[in-house]
Amino acid sequence: MDIVLYGRNRCHLCDEVELLIRTLAKEFPLRLQVVDIENDPVLHEEMMLVIPVVAIDGEIVFRSVTHVVTFQELHQELTRRTSK
């Protein structure tokens, strides 16, 4: 699985979600790419109020609109995707 974490430098929530994903990489076969939205004006405009954003295999699955994704939510989604 390919996971893209959209965030920015000095974002403690982004750092926390990155750590969760790296922990899950011990259990699931995944490749993580971290994208700093401040390097792309379009991404910055689109995501600046909802980071961290997690995309899995090209699909945005989690946006931090009402809460930041939890370990349990990530684990459930990865389990669902690997059991297909």
mmCIF file of C-alpha atoms in Angstrom:
data_model
loop_
_atom_site.group_PDB
_atom_site.id
_atom_site.type_symbol
_atom_site.label_atom_id
_atom_site.label_comp_id
_atom_site.label_asym_id
_atom_site.label_seq_id
_atom_site.Cartn_x
_atom_site.Cartn_y
_atom_site.Cartn_z
ATOM 1 C CA MET A 1 0.000 0.000 0.000
ATOM 2 C CA ASP A 2 1.101 3.522 -0.737
ATOM 3 C CA ILE A 3 0.326 6.090 1.938
ATOM 4 C CA VAL A 4 0.783 9.808 1.455
ATOM 5 C CA LEU A 5 0.689 12.026 4.506
ATOM 6 C CA TYR A 6 -0.008 15.652 3.660
ATOM 7 C CA GLY A 7 1.099 18.113 6.300
ATOM 8 C CA ARG A 8 3.645 20.804 6.984
ATOM 9 C CA ASN A 9 6.764 21.392 9.048
ATOM 10 C CA ARG A 10 6.259 22.321 12.694
ATOM 11 C CA CYS A 11 2.845 20.621 12.803
ATOM 12 C CA HIS A 12 2.740 18.446 15.904
ATOM 13 C CA LEU A 13 -0.444 16.687 14.733
ATOM 14 C CA CYS A 14 1.240 15.797 11.440
ATOM 15 C CA ASP A 15 4.241 14.434 13.358
ATOM 16 C CA GLU A 16 1.938 12.318 15.535
ATOM 17 C CA VAL A 17 0.129 10.820 12.538
ATOM 18 C CA GLU A 18 3.452 10.107 10.824
ATOM 19 C CA LEU A 19 4.575 8.212 13.917
ATOM 20 C CA LEU A 20 1.322 6.195 13.911
ATOM 21 C CA ILE A 21 1.832 5.269 10.254
ATOM 22 C CA ARG A 22 5.478 4.301 10.827
ATOM 23 C CA THR A 23 4.358 2.102 13.734
ATOM 24 C CA LEU A 24 1.742 0.428 11.516
ATOM 25 C CA ALA A 25 4.423 -0.186 8.869
ATOM 26 C CA LYS A 26 5.777 -2.876 11.190
ATOM 27 C CA GLU A 27 2.509 -4.793 10.707
ATOM 28 C CA PHE A 28 1.392 -3.810 7.203
ATOM 29 C CA PRO A 29 3.306 -3.671 3.905
ATOM 30 C CA LEU A 30 3.244 0.023 3.130
ATOM 31 C CA ARG A 31 5.305 2.794 1.643
ATOM 32 C CA LEU A 32 5.017 6.224 3.239
ATOM 33 C CA GLN A 33 5.538 9.514 1.456
ATOM 34 C CA VAL A 34 5.330 12.726 3.466
ATOM 35 C CA VAL A 35 4.317 15.803 1.455
ATOM 36 C CA ASP A 36 4.817 19.322 2.805
ATOM 37 C CA ILE A 37 1.818 21.279 1.533
ATOM 38 C CA GLU A 38 3.725 24.549 1.960
ATOM 39 C CA ASN A 39 5.801 23.629 -1.100
ATOM 40 C CA ASP A 40 2.724 23.586 -3.362
ATOM 41 C CA PRO A 41 0.333 26.570 -3.432
ATOM 42 C CA VAL A 42 -2.581 24.442 -4.683
ATOM 43 C CA LEU A 43 -2.166 21.805 -1.959
ATOM 44 C CA HIS A 44 -1.671 24.529 0.638
ATOM 45 C CA GLU A 45 -4.920 26.246 -0.340
ATOM 46 C CA GLU A 46 -6.839 22.959 -0.457
ATOM 47 C CA MET A 47 -5.529 21.381 2.739
ATOM 48 C CA MET A 48 -4.251 24.099 5.061
ATOM 49 C CA LEU A 49 -7.242 23.837 7.400
ATOM 50 C CA VAL A 50 -7.590 20.040 7.373
ATOM 51 C CA ILE A 51 -4.049 18.680 7.853
ATOM 52 C CA PRO A 52 -2.913 16.104 8.550
ATOM 53 C CA VAL A 53 -4.482 14.429 5.522
ATOM 54 C CA VAL A 54 -3.895 10.739 4.802
ATOM 55 C CA ALA A 55 -4.267 9.232 1.333
ATOM 56 C CA ILE A 56 -4.066 5.488 0.775
ATOM 57 C CA ASP A 57 -3.419 4.147 -2.709
ATOM 58 C CA GLY A 58 -4.325 7.500 -4.244
ATOM 59 C CA GLU A 59 -7.566 7.981 -2.294
ATOM 60 C CA ILE A 60 -7.854 10.624 0.419
ATOM 61 C CA VAL A 61 -9.225 8.622 3.324
ATOM 62 C CA PHE A 62 -8.719 10.854 6.352
ATOM 63 C CA ARG A 63 -8.929 14.648 6.598
ATOM 64 C CA SER A 64 -8.651 16.290 9.990
ATOM 65 C CA VAL A 65 -11.943 18.152 9.839
ATOM 66 C CA THR A 66 -13.546 17.220 13.159
ATOM 67 C CA HIS A 67 -10.684 15.180 14.644
ATOM 68 C CA VAL A 68 -7.245 13.814 13.816
ATOM 69 C CA VAL A 69 -7.152 10.203 12.641
ATOM 70 C CA THR A 70 -6.445 7.743 15.436
ATOM 71 C CA PHE A 71 -4.291 4.621 15.543
ATOM 72 C CA GLN A 72 -7.441 2.490 15.709
ATOM 73 C CA GLU A 73 -8.990 4.164 12.638
ATOM 74 C CA LEU A 74 -5.801 3.753 10.630
ATOM 75 C CA HIS A 75 -5.427 0.131 11.746
ATOM 76 C CA GLN A 76 -9.032 -0.698 10.795
ATOM 77 C CA GLU A 77 -8.657 0.874 7.360
ATOM 78 C CA LEU A 78 -5.383 -0.911 6.628
ATOM 79 C CA THR A 79 -6.826 -4.198 7.845
ATOM 80 C CA ARG A 80 -9.858 -3.748 5.599
ATOM 81 C CA ARG A 81 -7.679 -2.992 2.593
ATOM 82 C CA THR A 82 -5.325 -5.945 3.126
ATOM 83 C CA SER A 83 -8.169 -8.425 3.608
ATOM 84 C CA LYS A 84 -9.672 -7.757 0.145
#
